[in-house]
Tab-separated table of C-alpha atoms and ligand atoms in Angstrom:
chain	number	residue	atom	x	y	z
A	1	UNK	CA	4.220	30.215	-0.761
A	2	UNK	CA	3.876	27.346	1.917
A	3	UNK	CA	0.573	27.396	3.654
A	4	UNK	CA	1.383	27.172	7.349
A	5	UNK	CA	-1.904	24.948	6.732
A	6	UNK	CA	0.303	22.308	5.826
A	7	UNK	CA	1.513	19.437	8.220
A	8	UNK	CA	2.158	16.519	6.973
A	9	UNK	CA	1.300	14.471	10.278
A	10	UNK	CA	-2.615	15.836	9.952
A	11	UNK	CA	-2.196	15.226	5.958
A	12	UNK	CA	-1.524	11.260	6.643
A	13	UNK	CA	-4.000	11.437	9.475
A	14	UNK	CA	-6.479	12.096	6.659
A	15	UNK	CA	-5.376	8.847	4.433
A	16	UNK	CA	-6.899	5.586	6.438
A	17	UNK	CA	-4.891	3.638	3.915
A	18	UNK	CA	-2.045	4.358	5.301
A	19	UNK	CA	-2.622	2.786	8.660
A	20	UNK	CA	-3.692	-0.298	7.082
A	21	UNK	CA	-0.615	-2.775	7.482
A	22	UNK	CA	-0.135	-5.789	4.859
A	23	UNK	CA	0.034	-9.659	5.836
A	24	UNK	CA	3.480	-8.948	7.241
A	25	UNK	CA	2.133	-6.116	9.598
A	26	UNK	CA	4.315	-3.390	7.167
A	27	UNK	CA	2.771	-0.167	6.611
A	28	UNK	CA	2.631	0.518	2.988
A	29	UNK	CA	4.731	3.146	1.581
A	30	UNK	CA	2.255	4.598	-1.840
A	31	UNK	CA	4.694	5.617	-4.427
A	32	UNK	CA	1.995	5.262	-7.196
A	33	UNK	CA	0.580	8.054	-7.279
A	34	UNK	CA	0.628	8.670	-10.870
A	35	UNK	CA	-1.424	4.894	-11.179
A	36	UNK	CA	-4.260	6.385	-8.773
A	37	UNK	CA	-3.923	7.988	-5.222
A	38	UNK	CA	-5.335	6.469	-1.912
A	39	UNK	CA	-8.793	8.281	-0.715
A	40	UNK	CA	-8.736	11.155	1.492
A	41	UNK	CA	-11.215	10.664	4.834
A	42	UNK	CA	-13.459	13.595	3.444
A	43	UNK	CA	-13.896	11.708	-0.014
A	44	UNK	CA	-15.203	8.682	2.097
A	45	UNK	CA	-16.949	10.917	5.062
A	46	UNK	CA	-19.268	12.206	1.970
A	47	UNK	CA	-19.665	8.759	0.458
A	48	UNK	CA	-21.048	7.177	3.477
A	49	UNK	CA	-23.079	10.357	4.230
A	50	UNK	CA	-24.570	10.219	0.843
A	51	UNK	CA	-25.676	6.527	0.814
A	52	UNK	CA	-26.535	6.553	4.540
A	53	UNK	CA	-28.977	9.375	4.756
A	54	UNK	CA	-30.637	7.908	1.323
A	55	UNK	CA	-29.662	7.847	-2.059
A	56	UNK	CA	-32.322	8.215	-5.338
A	57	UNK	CA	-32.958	9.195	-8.914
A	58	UNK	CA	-32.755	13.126	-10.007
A	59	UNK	CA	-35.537	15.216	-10.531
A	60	UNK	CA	-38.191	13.459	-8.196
A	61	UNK	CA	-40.369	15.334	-5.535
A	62	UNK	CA	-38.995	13.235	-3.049
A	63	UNK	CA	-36.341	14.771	-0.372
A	64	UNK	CA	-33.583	12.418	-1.460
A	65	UNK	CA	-33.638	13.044	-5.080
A	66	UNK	CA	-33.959	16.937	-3.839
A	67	UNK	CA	-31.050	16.298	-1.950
A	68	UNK	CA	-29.602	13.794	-5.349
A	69	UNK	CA	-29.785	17.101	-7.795
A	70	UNK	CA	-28.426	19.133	-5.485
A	71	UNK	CA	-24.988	17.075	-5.222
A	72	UNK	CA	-24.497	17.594	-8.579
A	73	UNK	CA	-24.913	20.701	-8.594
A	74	UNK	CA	-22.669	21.500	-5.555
A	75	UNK	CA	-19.968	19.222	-7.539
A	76	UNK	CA	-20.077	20.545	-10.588
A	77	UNK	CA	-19.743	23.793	-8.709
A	78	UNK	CA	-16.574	22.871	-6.683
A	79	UNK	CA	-15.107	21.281	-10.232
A	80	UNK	CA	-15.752	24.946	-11.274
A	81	UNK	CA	-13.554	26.492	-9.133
A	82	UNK	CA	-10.591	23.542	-9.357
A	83	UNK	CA	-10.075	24.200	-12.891
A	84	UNK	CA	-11.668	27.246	-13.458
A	85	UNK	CA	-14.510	26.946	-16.011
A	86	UNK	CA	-18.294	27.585	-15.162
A	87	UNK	CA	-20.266	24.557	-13.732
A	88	UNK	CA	-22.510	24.261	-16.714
A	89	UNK	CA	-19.381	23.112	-18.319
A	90	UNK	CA	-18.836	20.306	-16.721
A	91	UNK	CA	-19.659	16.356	-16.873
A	92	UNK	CA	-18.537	13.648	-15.202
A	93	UNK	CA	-18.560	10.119	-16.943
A	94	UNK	CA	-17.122	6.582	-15.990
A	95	UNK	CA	-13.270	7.503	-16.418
A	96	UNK	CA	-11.071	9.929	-18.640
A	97	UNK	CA	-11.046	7.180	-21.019
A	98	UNK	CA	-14.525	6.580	-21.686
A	99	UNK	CA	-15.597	9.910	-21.514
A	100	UNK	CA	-12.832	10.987	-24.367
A	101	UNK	CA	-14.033	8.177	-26.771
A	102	UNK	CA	-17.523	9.775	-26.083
A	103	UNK	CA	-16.731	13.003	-27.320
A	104	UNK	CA	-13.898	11.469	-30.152
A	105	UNK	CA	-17.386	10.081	-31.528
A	106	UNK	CA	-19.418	13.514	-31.219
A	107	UNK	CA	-16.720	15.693	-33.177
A	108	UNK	CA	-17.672	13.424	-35.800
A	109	UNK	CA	-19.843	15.935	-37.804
A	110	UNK	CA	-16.546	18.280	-37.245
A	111	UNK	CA	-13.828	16.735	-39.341
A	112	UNK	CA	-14.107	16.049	-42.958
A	113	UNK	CA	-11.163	14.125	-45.192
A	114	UNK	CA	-7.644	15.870	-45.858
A	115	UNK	CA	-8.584	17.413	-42.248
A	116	UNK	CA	-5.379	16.986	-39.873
A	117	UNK	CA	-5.634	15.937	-36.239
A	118	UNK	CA	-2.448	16.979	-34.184
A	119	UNK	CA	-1.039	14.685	-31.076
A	120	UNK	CA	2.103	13.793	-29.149
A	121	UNK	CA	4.142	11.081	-28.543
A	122	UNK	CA	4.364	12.012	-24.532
A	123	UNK	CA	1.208	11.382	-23.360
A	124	UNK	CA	-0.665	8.136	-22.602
A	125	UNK	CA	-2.668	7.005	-24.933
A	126	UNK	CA	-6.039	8.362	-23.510
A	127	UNK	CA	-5.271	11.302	-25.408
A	128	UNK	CA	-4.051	9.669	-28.387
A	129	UNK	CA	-6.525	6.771	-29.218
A	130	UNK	CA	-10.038	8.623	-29.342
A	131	UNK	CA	-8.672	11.393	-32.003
A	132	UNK	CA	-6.768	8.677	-33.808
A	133	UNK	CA	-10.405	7.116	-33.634
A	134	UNK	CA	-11.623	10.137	-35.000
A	135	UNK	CA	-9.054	10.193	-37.784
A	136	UNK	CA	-9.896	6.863	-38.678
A	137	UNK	CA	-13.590	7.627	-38.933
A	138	UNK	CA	-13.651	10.890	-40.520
A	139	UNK	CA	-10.640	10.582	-42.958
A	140	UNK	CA	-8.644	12.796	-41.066
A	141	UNK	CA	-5.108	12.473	-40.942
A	142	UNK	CA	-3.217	11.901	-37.770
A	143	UNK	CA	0.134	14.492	-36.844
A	144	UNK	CA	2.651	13.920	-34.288
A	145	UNK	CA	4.618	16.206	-31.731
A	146	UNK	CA	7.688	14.521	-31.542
A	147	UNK	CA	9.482	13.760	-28.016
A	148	UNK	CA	13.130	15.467	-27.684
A	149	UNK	CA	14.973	12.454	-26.693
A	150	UNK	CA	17.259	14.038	-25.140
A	151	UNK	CA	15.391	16.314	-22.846
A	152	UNK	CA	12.345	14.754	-22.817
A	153	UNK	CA	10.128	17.726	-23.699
A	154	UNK	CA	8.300	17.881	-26.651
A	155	UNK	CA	9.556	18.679	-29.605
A	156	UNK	CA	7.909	21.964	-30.983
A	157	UNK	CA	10.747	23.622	-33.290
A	158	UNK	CA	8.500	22.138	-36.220
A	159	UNK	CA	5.036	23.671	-34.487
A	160	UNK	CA	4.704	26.516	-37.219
A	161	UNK	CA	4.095	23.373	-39.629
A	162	UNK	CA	2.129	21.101	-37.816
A	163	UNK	CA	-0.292	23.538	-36.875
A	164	UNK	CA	-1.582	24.724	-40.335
A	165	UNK	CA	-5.267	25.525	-41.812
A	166	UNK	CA	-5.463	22.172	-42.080
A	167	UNK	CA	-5.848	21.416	-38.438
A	168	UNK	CA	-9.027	20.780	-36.523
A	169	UNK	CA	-7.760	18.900	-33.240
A	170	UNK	CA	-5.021	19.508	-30.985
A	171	UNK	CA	-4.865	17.256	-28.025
A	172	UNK	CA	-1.753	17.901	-25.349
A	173	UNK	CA	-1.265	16.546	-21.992
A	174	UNK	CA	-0.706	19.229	-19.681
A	175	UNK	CA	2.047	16.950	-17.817
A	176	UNK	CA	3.727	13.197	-18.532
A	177	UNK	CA	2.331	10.796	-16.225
A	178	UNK	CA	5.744	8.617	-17.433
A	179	UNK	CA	8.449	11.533	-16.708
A	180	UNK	CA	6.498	14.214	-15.074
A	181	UNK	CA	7.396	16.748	-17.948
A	182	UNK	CA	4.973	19.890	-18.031
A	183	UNK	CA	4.351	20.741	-21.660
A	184	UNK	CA	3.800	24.499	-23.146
A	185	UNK	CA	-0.166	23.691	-23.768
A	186	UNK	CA	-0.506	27.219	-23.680
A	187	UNK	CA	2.000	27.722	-26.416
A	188	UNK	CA	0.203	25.004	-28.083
A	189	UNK	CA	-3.360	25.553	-27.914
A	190	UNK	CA	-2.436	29.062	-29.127
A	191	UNK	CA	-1.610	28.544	-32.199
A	192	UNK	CA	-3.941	26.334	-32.639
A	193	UNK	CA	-6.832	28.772	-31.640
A	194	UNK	CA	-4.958	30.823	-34.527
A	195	UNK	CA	-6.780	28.413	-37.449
A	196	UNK	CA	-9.749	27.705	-35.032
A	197	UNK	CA	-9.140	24.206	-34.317
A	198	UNK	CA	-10.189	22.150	-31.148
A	199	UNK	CA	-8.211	22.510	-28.428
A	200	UNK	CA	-8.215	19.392	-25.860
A	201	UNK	CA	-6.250	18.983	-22.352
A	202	UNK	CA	-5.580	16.195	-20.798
A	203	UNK	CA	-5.476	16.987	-17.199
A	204	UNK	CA	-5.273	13.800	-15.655
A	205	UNK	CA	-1.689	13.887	-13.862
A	206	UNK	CA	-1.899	17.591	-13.931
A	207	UNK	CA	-4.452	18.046	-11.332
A	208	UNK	CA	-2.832	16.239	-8.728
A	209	UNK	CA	0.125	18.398	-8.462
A	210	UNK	CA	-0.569	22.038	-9.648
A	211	UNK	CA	-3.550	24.801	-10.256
A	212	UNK	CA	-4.884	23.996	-13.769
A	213	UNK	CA	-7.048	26.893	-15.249
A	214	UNK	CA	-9.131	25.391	-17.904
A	215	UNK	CA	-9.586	29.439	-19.170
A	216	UNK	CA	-6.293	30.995	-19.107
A	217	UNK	CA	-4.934	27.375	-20.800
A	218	UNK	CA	-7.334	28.225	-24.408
A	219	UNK	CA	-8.477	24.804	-24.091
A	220	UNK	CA	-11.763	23.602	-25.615
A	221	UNK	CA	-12.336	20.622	-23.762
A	222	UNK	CA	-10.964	19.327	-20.479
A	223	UNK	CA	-10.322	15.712	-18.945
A	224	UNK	CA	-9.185	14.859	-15.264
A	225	UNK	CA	-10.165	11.858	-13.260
A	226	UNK	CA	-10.977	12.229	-9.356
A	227	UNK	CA	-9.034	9.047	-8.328
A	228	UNK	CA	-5.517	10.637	-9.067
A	229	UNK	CA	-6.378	13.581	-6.717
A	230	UNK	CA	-7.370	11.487	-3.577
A	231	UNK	CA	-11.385	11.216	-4.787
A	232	UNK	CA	-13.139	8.369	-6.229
A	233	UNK	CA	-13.017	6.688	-9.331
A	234	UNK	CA	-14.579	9.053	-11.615
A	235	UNK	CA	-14.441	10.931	-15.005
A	236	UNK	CA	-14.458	14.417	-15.148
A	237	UNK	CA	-15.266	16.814	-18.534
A	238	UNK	CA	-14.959	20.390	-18.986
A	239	UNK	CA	-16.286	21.624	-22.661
A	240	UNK	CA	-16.599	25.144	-23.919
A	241	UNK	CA	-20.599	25.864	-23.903
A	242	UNK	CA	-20.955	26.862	-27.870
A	243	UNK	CA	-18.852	23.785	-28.482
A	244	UNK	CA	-20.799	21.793	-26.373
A	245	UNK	CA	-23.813	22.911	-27.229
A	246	UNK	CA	-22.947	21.713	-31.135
A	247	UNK	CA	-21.672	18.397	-29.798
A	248	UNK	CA	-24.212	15.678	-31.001
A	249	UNK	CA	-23.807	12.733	-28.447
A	250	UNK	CA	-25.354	9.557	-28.734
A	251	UNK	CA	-27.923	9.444	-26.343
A	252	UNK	CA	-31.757	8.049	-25.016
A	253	UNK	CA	-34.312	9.697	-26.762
A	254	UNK	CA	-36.163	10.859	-23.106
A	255	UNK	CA	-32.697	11.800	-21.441
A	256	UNK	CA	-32.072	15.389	-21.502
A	257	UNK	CA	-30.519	17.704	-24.469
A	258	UNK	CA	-29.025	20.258	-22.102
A	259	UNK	CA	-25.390	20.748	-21.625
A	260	UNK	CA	-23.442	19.203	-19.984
A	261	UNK	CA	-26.325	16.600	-18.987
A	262	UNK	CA	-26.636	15.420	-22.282
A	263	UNK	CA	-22.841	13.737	-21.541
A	264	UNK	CA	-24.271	12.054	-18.310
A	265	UNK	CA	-25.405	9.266	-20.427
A	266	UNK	CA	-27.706	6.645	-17.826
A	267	UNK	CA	-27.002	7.231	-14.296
A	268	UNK	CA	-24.087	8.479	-12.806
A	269	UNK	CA	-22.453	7.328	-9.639
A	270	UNK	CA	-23.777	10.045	-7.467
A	271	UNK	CA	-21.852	8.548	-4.265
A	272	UNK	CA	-18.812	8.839	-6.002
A	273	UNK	CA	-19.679	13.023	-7.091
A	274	UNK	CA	-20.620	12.879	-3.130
A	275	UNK	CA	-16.820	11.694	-2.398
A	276	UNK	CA	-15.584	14.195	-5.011
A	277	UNK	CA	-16.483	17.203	-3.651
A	278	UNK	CA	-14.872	15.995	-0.247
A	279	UNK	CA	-11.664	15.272	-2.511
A	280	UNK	CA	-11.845	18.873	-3.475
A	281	UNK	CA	-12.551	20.358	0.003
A	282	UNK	CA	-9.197	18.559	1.249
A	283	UNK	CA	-7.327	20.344	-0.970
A	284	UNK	CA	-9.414	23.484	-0.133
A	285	UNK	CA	-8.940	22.980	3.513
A	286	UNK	CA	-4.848	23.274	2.990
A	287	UNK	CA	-5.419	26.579	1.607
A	288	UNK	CA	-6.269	29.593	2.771
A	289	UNK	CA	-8.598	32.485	1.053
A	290	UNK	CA	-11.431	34.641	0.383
A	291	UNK	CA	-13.033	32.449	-2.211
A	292	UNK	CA	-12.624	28.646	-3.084
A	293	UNK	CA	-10.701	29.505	-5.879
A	294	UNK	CA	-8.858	31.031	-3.835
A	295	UNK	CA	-8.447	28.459	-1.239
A	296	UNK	CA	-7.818	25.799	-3.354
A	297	UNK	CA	-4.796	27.606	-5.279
A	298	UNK	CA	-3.119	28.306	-2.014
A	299	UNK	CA	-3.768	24.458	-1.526
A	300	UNK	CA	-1.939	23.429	-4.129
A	301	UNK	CA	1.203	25.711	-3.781
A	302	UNK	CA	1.307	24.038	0.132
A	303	UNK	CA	0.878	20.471	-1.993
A	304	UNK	CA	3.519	21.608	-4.516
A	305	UNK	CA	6.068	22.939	-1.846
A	306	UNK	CA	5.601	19.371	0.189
A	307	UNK	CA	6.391	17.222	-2.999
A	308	UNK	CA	8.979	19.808	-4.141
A	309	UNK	CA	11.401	18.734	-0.963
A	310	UNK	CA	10.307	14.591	-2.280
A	311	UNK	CA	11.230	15.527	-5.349
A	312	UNK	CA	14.875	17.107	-4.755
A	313	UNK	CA	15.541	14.573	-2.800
A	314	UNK	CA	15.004	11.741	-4.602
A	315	UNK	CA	16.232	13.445	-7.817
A	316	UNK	CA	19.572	13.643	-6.054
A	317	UNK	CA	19.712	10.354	-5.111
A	318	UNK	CA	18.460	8.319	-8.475
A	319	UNK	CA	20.942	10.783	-10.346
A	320	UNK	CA	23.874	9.253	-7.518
A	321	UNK	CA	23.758	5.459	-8.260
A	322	UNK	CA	25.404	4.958	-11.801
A	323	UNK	CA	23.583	1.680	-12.426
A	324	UNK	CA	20.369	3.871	-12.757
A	325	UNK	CA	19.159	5.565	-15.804
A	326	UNK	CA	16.796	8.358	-15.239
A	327	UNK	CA	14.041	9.969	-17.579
A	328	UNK	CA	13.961	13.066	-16.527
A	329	UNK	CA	13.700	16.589	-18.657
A	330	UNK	CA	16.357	19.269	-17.574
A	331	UNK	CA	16.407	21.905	-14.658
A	332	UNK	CA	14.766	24.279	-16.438
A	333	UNK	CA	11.488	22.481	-17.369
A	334	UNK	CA	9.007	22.166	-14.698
A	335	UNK	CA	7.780	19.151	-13.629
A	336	UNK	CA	5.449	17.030	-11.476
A	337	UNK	CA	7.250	14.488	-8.721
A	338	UNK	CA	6.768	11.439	-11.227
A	339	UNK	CA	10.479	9.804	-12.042
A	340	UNK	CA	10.273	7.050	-14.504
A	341	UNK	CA	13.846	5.408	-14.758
A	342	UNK	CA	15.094	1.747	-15.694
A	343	UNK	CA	18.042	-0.296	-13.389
A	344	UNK	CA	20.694	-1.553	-15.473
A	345	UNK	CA	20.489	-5.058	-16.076
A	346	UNK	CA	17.347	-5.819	-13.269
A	347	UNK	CA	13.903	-6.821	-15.037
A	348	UNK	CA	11.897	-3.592	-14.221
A	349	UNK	CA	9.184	-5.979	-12.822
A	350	UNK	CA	11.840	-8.208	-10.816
A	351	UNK	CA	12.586	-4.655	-9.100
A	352	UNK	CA	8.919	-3.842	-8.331
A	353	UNK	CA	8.232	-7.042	-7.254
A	354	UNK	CA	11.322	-7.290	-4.682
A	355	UNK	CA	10.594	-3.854	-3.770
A	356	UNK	CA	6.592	-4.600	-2.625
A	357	UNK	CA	7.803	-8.329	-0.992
A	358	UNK	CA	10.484	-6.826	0.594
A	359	UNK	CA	9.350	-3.215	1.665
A	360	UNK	CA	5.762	-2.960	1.284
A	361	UNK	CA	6.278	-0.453	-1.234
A	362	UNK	CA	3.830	0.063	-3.852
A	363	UNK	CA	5.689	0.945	-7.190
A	364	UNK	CA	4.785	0.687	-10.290
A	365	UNK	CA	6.683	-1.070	-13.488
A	366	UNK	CA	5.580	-1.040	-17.504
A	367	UNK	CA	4.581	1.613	-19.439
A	368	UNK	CA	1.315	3.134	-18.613
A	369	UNK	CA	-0.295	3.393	-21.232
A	370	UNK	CA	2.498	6.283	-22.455
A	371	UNK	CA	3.198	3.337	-24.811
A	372	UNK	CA	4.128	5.594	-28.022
A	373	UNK	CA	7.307	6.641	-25.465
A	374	UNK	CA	7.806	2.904	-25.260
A	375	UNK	CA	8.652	2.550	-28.588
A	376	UNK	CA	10.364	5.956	-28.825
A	377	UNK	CA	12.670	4.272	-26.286
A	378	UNK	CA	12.161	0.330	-26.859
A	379	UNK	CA	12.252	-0.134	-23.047
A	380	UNK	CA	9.425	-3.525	-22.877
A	381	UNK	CA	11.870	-6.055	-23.588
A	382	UNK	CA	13.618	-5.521	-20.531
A	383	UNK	CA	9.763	-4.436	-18.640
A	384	UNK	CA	9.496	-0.931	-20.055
A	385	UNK	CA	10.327	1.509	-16.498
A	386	UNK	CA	10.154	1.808	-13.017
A	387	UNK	CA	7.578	4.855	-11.694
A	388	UNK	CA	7.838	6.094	-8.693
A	389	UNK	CA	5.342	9.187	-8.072
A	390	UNK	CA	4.685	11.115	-5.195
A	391	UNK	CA	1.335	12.422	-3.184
A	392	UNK	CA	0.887	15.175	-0.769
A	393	UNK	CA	1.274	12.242	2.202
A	394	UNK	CA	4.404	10.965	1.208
A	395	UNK	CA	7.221	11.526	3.122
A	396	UNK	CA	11.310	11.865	3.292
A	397	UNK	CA	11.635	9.350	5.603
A	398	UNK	CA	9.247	7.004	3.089
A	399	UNK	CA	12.152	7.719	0.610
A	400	UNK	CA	14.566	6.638	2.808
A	401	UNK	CA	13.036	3.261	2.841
A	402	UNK	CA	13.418	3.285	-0.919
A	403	UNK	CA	16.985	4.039	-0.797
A	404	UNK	CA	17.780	1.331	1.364
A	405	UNK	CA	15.765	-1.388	-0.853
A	406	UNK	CA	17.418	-0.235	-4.229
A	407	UNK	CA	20.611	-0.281	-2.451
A	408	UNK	CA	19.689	-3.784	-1.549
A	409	UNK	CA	18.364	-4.320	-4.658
A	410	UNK	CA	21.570	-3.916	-6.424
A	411	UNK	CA	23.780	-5.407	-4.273
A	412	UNK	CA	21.943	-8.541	-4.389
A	413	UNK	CA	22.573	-8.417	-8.147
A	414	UNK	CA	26.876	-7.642	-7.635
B	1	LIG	C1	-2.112	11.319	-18.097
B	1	LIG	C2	-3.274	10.380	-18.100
B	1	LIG	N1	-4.261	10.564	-18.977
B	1	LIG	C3	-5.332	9.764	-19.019
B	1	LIG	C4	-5.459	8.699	-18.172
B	1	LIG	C5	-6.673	7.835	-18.249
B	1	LIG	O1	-7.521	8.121	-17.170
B	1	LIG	P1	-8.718	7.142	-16.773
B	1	LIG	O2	-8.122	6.013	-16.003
B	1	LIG	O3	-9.611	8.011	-15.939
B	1	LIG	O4	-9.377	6.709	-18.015
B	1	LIG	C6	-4.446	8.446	-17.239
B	1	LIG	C7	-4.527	7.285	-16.340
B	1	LIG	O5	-3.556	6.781	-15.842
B	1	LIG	C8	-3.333	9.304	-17.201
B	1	LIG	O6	-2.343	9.128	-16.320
């Protein structure tokens, strides 16, 4: 249902970026949203608020460390409600990245050889590299879910036998940040709850675009990072408390054994949890509701119905010009408003680049780091694809702009 919350004229109004024009006085037109979205004004309001008005240490007697402890709090709160897990589950960290090698290493004392570790060959490599990691360290050994080629799904006619007694780890993406595809993690992580293994999301481009709930998923352990849903650069954990509490983390002797500080290795960066929790409240704001959960799920279905009309319409469109191939999984799959597709003979980085000089548009070219799809389709040689992903504050007319330079784009080429 469309929040009557949502205009997309006080959306951009919210997104200084926007108005800032390039060295050609263009307005740029973001279509990387998958690669990192542009800061909402409430993000930044709460930055500047928390560094202006005094910024310390925690757990001093002094009003800004009062006021330092109980940010955290308050954020770890608000991550609470976005993804529905209690606050004491929570830890934020660096990035997604750092934070999942961090916990690869303390799921050590887990695993033990002949163990198997299950992954896919969708998702980037954030969720792929620590548990290989962990493979490598423990003895483990290292499963794949294939990709359907043709739909681009994954695989999971062979589930039954990857899942098995043998398996301790199960780490799925919730949703491609190459093609958009929304897996079945639920399918997933139940069967893997059926032999007690680990069950790990990876949230990252999920968050952006749709309601996660950490609970009703089954997973274990949780990533997202706050600069892909108009926050700041920050890493974000959610970890079951009896399997956090058994996590042994490498940490300072004096620095606390509590969950989930005992994550927060050293000192965080408390401006950017300040900027997070006005990330959250802008998605809050579009909603409407008794509670924050509430509020924030009706946020995202006004988000979701926005880049729902992007989507169809540049669907249509990229599925129109026969010189473009398109990496898309079928009608019936859900997915996010991320299209990764290549232009017949055009250098996918020749494209970008013509596109940005051109248009000001800000599109994205390789493989981001989804590089086992990369050799599942050996795309490189020719610059691996072309990503163009969509945030609330895009628009149609924005895609219009797009049409016209790939138009251009390939007539310059006939
Ligand atoms: C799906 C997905 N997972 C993980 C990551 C890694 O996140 P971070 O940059 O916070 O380490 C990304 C970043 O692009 C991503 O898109």
């Amino acid at each position: 249902m469309q929040s009557s919350k949502f205009s997309i004229d006080k959306v951009r109004a919210q997104f200084p970026a926007l108005n800032f024009k390039n060295k050609q006085q263009v307005f740029p037109i973001y279509f990387d949203g998958p690669g990192g979205t542009q800061m909402v004004q409430g993000c930044i309001d709460r930055m500047l608020e928390y560094i202006e008005t005094g910024m310390a240490n925690l757990h001093g007697t002094f009003s800004t460390s009062i006021k330092t402890d109980a940010l955290l709090e308050e954020a770890k709160e608000a991550v609470g409600d976005l993804l529905n897990c209690p606050a004491e589950e929570v830890a934020f960290g660096q990035n997604m990245t750092s934070l999942a090698f961090q916990v690869s290493h303390s799921l050590r004392p887990l695993l033990k050889k002949g163990d198997e570790i299950l992954v896919t060959q969708l998702d980037h490599r954030a969720n792929v590299d620590p548990w290989i990691h962990l493979a490598k360290e423990t003895g483990a050994t290292v499963k794949w879910i294939p990709v359907d080629k043709e739909r681009l799904v994954l695989d999971l006619s062979n589930l039954d036998a990857l899942i098995n007694e043998k398996t301790k780890v199960v780490g799925i993406g919730l949703s491609s940040n190459l093609t958009g595809t929304v897996s079945d993690a639920k399918r997933i992580f139940k069967a893997a709850k059926m032999v007690n293994a680990i069950t790990i999301a990876d949230a990252v481009h999920a968050v952006p675009h749709f309601l996660v709930d950490k609970q009703e998923l089954g997973s274990d352990i949780l990533f997202c990072s706050a600069y892909k849903f108009f926050g700041p650069h920050l890493g974000i954990a959610a970890i079951k408390k009896d399997l956090f509490e058994q996590l042994e983390i490498p940490k300072l002797k004096p620095a606390p054994n509590e969950i989930p500080y005992k994550l927060e290795t050293g000192t965080q960066n408390h401006e950017a949890i300040a900027g997070l929790c006005g990330a959250i409240g802008f998605i809050e704001d579009l909603g409407s509701g008794e509670n924050r959960r509430e509020r924030l799920k009706s946020g995202m279905e006004a988000i979701e119905a926005h880049e729902e009309k992007l989507m169809n319409s540049l669907q249509t469109f990229l599925k129109s010009i026969p010189e473009i191939k398109l990496y898309r999984a079928p009608e019936d799959i859900t997915k996010t408003p991320t299209f990764a597709f290549r232009t017949n003979g055009i250098h996918s980085r020749e494209a970008t680049k013509f596109f940005a000089e051109k248009f000001n548009l800000c599109i994205a070219d390789g493989h981001f780091y989804a590089s086992t799809m990369a050799e599942v389709f050996p795309v490189m040689e020719t610059g691996g694809w072309i990503r163009i992903g969509f945030a609330p504050y895009n628009t149609l007319e924005e895609i219009e702009i797009f049409k016209k330079a790939l138009k251009e784009l390939l007539q310059r080429k006939t």
